[in-house]
Short mmCIF file of C-alpha atoms and ligand atoms in Angstrom, two decimals:
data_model
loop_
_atom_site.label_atom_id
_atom_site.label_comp_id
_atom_site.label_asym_id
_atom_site.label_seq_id
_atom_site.Cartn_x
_atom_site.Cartn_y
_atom_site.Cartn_z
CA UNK A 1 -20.82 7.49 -29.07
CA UNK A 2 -23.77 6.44 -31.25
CA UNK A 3 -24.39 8.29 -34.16
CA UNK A 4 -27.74 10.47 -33.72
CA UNK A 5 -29.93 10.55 -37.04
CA UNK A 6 -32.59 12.79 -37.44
CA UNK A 7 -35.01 11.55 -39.43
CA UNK A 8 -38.39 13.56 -40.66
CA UNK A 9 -41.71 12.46 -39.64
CA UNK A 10 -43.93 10.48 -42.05
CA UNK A 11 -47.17 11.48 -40.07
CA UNK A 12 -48.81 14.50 -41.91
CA UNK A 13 -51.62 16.58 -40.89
CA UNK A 14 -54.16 16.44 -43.26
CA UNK A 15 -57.58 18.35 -43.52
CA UNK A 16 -60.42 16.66 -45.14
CA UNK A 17 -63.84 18.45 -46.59
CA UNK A 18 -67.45 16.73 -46.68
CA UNK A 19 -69.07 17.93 -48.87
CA UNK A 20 -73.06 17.89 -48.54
CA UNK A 21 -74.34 16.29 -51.62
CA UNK A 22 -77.26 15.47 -50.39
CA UNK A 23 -80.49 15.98 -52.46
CA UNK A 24 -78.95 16.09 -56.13
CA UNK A 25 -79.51 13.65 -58.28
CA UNK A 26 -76.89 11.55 -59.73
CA UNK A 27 -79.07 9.06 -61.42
CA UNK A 28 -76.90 8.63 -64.77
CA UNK A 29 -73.24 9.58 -63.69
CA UNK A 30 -73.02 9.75 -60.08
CA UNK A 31 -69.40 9.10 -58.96
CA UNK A 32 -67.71 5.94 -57.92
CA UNK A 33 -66.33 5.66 -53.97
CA UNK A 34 -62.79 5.17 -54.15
CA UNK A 35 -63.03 2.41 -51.14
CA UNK A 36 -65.71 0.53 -52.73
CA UNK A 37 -66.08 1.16 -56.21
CA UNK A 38 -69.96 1.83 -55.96
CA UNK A 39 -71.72 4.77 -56.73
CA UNK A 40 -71.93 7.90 -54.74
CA UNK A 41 -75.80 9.12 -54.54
CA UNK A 42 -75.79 10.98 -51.78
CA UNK A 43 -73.39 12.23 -49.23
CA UNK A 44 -70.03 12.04 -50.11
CA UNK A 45 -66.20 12.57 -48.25
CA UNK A 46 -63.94 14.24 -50.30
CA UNK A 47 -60.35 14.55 -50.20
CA UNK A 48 -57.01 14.86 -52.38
CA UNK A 49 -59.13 14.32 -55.40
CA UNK A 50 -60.72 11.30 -54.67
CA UNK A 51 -64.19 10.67 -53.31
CA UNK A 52 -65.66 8.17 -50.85
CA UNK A 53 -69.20 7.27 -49.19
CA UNK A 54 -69.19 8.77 -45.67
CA UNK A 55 -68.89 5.13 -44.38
CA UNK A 56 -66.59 4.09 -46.57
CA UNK A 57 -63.31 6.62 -45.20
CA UNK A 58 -62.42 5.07 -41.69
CA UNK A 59 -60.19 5.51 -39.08
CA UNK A 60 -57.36 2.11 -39.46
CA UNK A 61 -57.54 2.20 -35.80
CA UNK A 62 -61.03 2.28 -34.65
CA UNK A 63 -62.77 1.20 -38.25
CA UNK A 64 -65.68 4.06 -37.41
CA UNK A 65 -66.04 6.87 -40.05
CA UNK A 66 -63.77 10.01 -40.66
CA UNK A 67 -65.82 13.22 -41.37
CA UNK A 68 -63.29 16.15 -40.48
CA UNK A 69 -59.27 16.69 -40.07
CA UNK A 70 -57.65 13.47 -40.01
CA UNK A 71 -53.93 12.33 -39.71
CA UNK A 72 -52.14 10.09 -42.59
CA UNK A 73 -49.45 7.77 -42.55
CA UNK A 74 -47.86 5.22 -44.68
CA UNK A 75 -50.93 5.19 -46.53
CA UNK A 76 -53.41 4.71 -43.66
CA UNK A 77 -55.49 7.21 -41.87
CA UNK A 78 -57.05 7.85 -38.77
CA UNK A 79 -58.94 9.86 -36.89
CA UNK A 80 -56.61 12.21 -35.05
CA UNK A 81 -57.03 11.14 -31.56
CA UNK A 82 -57.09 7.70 -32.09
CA UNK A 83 -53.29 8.47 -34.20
CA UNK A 84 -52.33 10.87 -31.00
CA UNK A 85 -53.00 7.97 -28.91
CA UNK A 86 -52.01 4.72 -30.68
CA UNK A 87 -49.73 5.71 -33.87
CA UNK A 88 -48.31 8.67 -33.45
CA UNK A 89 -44.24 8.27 -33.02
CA UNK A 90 -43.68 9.33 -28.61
CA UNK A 91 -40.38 10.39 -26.99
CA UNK A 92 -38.49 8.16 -25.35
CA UNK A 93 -37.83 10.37 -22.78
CA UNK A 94 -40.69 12.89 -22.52
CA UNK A 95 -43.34 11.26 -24.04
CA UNK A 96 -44.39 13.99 -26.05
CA UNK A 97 -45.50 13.31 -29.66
CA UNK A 98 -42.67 13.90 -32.06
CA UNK A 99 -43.59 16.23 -35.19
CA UNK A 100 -40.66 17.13 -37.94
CA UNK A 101 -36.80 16.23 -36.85
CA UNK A 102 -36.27 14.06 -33.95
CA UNK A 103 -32.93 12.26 -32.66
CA UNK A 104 -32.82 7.80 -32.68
CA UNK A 105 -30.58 5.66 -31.08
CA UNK A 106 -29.77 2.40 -31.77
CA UNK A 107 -31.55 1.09 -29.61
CA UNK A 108 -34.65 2.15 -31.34
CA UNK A 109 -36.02 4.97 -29.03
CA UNK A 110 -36.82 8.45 -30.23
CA UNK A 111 -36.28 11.69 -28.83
CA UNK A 112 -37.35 14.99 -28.72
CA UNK A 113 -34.49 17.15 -30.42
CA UNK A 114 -34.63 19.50 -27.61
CA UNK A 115 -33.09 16.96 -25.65
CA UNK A 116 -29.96 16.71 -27.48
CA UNK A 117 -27.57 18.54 -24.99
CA UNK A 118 -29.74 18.90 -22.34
CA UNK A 119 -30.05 15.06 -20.65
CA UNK A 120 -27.13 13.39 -20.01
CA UNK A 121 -26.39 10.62 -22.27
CA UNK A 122 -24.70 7.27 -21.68
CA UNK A 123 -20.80 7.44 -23.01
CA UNK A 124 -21.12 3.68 -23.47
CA UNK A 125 -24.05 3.34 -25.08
CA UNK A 126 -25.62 6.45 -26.21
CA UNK A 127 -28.85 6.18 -24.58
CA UNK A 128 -30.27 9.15 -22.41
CA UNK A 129 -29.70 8.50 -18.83
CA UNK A 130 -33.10 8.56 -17.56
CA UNK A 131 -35.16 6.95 -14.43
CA UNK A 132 -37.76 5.83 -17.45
CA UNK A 133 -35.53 4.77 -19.81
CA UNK A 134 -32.36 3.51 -18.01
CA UNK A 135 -33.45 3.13 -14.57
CA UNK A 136 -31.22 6.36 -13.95
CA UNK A 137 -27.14 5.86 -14.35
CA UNK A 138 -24.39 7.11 -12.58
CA UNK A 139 -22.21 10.00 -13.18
CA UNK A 140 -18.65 9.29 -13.24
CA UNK A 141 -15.70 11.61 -11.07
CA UNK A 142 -14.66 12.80 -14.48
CA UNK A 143 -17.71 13.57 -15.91
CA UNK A 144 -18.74 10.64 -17.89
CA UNK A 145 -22.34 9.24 -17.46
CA UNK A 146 -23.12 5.52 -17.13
CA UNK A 147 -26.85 4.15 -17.11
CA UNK A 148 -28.08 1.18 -15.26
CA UNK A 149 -28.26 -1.09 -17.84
CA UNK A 150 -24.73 -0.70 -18.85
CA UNK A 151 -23.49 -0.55 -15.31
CA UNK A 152 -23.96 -3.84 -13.92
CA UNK A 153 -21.15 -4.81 -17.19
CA UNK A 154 -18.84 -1.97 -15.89
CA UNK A 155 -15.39 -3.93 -15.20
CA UNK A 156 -12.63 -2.46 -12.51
CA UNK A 157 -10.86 -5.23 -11.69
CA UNK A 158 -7.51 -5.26 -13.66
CA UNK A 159 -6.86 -8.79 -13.76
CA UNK A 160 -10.38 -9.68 -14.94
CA UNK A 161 -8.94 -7.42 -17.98
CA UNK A 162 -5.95 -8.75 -18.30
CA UNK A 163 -8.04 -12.03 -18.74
CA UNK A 164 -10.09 -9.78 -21.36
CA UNK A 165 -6.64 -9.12 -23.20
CA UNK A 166 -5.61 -13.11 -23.59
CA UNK A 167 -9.02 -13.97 -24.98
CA UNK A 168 -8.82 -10.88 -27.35
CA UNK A 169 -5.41 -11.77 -28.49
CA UNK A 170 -6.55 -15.22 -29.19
CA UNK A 171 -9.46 -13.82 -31.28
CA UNK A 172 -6.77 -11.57 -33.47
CA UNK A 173 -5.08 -14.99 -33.88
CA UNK A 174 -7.87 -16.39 -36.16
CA UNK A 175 -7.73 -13.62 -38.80
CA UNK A 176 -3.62 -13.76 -38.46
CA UNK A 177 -2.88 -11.14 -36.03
CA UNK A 178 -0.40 -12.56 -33.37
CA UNK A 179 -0.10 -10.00 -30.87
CA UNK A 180 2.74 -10.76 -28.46
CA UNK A 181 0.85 -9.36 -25.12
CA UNK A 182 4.08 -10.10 -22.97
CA UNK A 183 5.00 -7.33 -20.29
CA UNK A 184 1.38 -5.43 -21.37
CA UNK A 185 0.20 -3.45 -18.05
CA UNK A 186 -3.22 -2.30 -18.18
CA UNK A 187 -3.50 0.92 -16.36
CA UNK A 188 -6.93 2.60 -15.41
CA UNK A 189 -7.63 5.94 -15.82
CA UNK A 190 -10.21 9.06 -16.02
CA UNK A 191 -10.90 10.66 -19.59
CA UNK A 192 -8.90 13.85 -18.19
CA UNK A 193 -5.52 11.55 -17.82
CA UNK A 194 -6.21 9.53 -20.81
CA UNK A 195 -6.34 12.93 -22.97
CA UNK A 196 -3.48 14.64 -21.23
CA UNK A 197 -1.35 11.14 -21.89
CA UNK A 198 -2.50 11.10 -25.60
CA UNK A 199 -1.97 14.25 -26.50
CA UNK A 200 -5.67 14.21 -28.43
CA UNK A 201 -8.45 16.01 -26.99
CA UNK A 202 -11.51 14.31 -27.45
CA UNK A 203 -13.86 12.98 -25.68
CA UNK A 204 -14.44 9.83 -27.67
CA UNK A 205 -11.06 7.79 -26.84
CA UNK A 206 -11.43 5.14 -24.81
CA UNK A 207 -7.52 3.90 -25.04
CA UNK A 208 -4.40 4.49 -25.67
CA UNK A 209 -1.22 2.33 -25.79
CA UNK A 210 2.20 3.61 -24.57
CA UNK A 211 5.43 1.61 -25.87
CA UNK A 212 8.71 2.40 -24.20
CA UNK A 213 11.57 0.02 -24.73
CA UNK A 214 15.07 0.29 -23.28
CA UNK A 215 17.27 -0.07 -26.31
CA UNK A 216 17.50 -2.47 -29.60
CA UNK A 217 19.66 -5.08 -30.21
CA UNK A 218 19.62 -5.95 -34.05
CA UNK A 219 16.18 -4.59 -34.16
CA UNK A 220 15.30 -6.13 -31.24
CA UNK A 221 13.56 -4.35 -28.21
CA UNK A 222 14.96 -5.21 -25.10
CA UNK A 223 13.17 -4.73 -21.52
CA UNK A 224 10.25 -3.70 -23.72
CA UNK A 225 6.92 -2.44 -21.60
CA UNK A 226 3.34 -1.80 -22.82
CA UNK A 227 1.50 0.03 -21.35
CA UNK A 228 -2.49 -0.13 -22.24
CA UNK A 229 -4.47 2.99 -20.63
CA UNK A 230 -8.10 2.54 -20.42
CA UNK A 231 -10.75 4.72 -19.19
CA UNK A 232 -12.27 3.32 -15.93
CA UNK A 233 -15.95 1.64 -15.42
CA UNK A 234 -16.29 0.92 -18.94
CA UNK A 235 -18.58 -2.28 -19.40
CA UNK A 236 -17.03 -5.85 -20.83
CA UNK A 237 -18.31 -5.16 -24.60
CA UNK A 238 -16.73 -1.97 -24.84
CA UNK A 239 -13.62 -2.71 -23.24
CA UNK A 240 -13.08 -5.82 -25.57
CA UNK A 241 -13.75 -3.36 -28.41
CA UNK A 242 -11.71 -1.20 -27.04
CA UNK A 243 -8.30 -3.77 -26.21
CA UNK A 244 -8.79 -5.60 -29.35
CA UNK A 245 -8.13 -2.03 -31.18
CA UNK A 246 -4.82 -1.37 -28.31
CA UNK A 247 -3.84 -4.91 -29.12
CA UNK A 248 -4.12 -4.05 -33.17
CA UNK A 249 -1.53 -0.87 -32.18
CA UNK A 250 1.19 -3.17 -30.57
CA UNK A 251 0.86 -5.77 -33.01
CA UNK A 252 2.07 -2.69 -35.74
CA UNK A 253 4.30 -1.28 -33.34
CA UNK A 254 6.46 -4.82 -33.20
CA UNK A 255 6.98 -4.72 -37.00
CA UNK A 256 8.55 -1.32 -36.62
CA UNK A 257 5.44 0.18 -38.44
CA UNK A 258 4.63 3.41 -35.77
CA UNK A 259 4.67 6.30 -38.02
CA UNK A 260 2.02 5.00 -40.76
CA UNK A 261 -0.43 7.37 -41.94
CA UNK A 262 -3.10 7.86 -38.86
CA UNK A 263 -6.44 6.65 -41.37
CA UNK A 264 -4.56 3.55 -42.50
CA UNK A 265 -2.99 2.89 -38.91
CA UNK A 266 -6.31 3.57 -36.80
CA UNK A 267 -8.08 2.18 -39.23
CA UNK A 268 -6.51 -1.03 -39.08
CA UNK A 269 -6.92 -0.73 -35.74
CA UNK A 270 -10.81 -0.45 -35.88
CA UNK A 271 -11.53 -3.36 -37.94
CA UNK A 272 -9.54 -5.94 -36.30
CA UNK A 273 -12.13 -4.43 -33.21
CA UNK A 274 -14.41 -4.93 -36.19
CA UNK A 275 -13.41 -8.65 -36.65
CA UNK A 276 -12.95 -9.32 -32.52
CA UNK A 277 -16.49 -7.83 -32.27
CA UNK A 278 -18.04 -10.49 -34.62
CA UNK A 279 -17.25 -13.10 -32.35
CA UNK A 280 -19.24 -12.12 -29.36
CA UNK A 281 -22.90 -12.93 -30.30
CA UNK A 282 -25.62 -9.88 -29.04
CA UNK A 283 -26.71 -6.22 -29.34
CA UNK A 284 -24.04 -4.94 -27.79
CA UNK A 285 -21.44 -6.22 -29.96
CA UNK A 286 -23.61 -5.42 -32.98
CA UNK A 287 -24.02 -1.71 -31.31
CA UNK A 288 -20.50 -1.29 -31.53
CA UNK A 289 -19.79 -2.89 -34.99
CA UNK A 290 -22.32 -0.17 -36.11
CA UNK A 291 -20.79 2.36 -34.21
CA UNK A 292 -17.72 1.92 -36.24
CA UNK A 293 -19.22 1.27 -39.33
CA UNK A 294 -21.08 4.60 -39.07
CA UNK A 295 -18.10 6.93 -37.87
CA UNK A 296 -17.54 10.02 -39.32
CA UNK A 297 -14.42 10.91 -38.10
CA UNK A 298 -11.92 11.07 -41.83
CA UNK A 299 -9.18 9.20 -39.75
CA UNK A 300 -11.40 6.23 -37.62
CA UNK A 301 -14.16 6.16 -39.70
CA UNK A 302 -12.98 7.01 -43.13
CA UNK A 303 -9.83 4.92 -42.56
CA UNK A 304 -11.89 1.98 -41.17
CA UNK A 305 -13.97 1.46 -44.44
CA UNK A 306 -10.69 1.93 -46.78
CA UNK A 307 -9.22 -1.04 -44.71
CA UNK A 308 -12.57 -2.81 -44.84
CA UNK A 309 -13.24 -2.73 -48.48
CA UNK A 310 -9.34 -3.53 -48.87
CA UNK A 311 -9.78 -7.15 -46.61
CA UNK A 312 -13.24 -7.84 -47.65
CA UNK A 313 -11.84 -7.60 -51.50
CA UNK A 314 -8.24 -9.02 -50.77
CA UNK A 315 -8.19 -11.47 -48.03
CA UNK A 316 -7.21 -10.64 -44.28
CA UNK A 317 -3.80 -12.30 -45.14
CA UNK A 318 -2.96 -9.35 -47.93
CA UNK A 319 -4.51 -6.45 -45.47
CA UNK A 320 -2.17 -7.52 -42.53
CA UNK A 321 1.27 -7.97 -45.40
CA UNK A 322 0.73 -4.60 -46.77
CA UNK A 323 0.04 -3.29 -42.81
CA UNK A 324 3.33 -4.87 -41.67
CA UNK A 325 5.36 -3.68 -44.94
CA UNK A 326 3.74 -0.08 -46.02
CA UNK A 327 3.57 2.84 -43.94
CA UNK A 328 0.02 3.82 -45.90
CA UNK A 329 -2.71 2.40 -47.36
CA UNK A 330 -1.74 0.33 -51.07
CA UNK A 331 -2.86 1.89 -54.28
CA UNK A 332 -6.45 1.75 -55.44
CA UNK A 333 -8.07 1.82 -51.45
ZN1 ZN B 1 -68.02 3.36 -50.61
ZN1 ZN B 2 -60.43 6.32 -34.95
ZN1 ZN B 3 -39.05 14.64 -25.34
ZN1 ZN B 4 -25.57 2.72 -21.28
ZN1 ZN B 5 -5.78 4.04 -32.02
#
């Protein structure tokens, strides 16, 4: 889920005076007009300590004169209907003007906060599911909602994902992570199923991988079988983001390495996604980059920048040697 910023408003509400100078005489002295720099002989506009010829203060939108209350930002002013109607920062959803906190996606719309909580929201791609915004969505039988736009992407065919799993596999190949996909079932499931088979109750997983194997032979696993869960209806972007992170679990569970520590584990796991992700051009790959990048959670989040500032600094060869050798993260990361 996208992270929600709130972010303060830059518009302030500001209250001007004109003062009525009219009829004194400012032969010698007479101010200077902060717009034009020429003396102020008669009636003048004052506010915040500086002083302007009546003409001289105008709206940035309309170029006619301010004379009363007027609304500032970034430096310019306006009148304040003209900022109502053409500046002034609208919801997204309700199209009210938004004063003081308000909630941004990453898509760049802006919502009331009120809405937080109240309008469903997109577990793909954190927009509110709205008729305006989305073109509506769809709730899912376990509770999830899906808008229109990511809809149309949603996948449910198993061996289009299987398909999804080779390519990813040969994307983990470039940066040196061989995953050996053979006898991997992908299994479709609800969020209730997926969090009952994990044992983790959140609503953010989208996967999980389960590895049974018969018995070892000199280390060996015999009549090995992965099995990949994924939630169902998920669209292509999220579901490569989402098997390229499964894919990153097997590929440590065939060097024996299942009980790292969970930051240095998942967060291996969520930058090869990280890596797989940077080959798909598009917002929706770069939504989900920043959705990792941004994480909170100590374990994904936290454990995805350690490993991140580990490769970037030591190579993608030396991330994936201490992965397959250390059961946490080396000294110094
Ligand atoms: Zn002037
Ligand atoms: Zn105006
Ligand atoms: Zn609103
Ligand atoms: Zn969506
Ligand atoms: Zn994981």
């Amino acid at each position: 889920m996208i992270s929600m910023r709130d972010m303060r408003t830059r518009a302030a509400l500001l209250i001007g005076l004109v003062l009525m100078l009219a009829g004194l005489a400012f032969a010698a002295d007479a101010p200077t007009c902060t717009e034009c720099g020429k003396p102020i002989e008669r009636d003048a506009f004052q506010t915040q300590g500086r002083i302007y010829h009546p003409d001289c203060f105008v709206c940035e939108i309309c170029e006619r004169p301010i004379s009363g209350s007027y609304s500032e930002q970034k430096g310019n002013v306006y009148h304040n209907d003209c900022f109502l109607d053409r500046v002034a920062l609208k919801c997204s959803l309700c199209n009210d003007v938004l004063r003081g906190e308000y909630l941004q996606d990453y898509w760049g719309n802006s919502y009331c906060k009120r809405h937080d909580g109240e309008a469903p929201m997109c577990d793909s791609c954190g927009r509110f599911v709205s008729e305006k915004l989305t073109g509506g969505g769809t709730r899912y039988e376990d509770g999830r909602f899906i808008c229109n736009i990511c809809k149309p992407e949603s996948m449910t065919d198993v061996d289009a994902i299987l398909e999804i799993v080779y390519e990813v596999a040969e994307h983990m190949k470039t940066f040196g992570m061989e995953v050996d996909y053979n006898g991997i079932q992908i299994h479709l499931i609800g969020r209730d199923k997926m969090q009952t088979l994990s044992g983790h109750h959140s609503n953010g997983l989208r996967g999980f991988t389960d590895y049974r194997e018969d018995w070892r032979v000199f280390g060996r696993s015999q009549n090995r079988k992965m099995h990949i869960f994924l939630l169902y209806g998920m669209p292509r972007m999220e579901i490569i983001n989402t098997v390229a992170h499964e894919l990153a679990h097997v590929w440590q569970f065939n060097r024996a390495r299942f009980n790292n520590d969970k930051a240095w584990s998942e967060g291996s796991c969520n930058y090869a996604a990280f890596l797989v992700l940077g080959k798909y051009p598009g917002k929706e790959s770069s939504f989900f980059r920043t959705s990792l990048t941004r994480d909170v959670d100590p374990v994904y989040g936290d454990g995805f920048r350690r490993v991140k500032t580990l490769a970037e600094s030591e190579g993608h060869r030396a991330w994936l040697r201490y992965l397959s050798k250390s059961s946490d993260f080396p000294k110094g990361y």
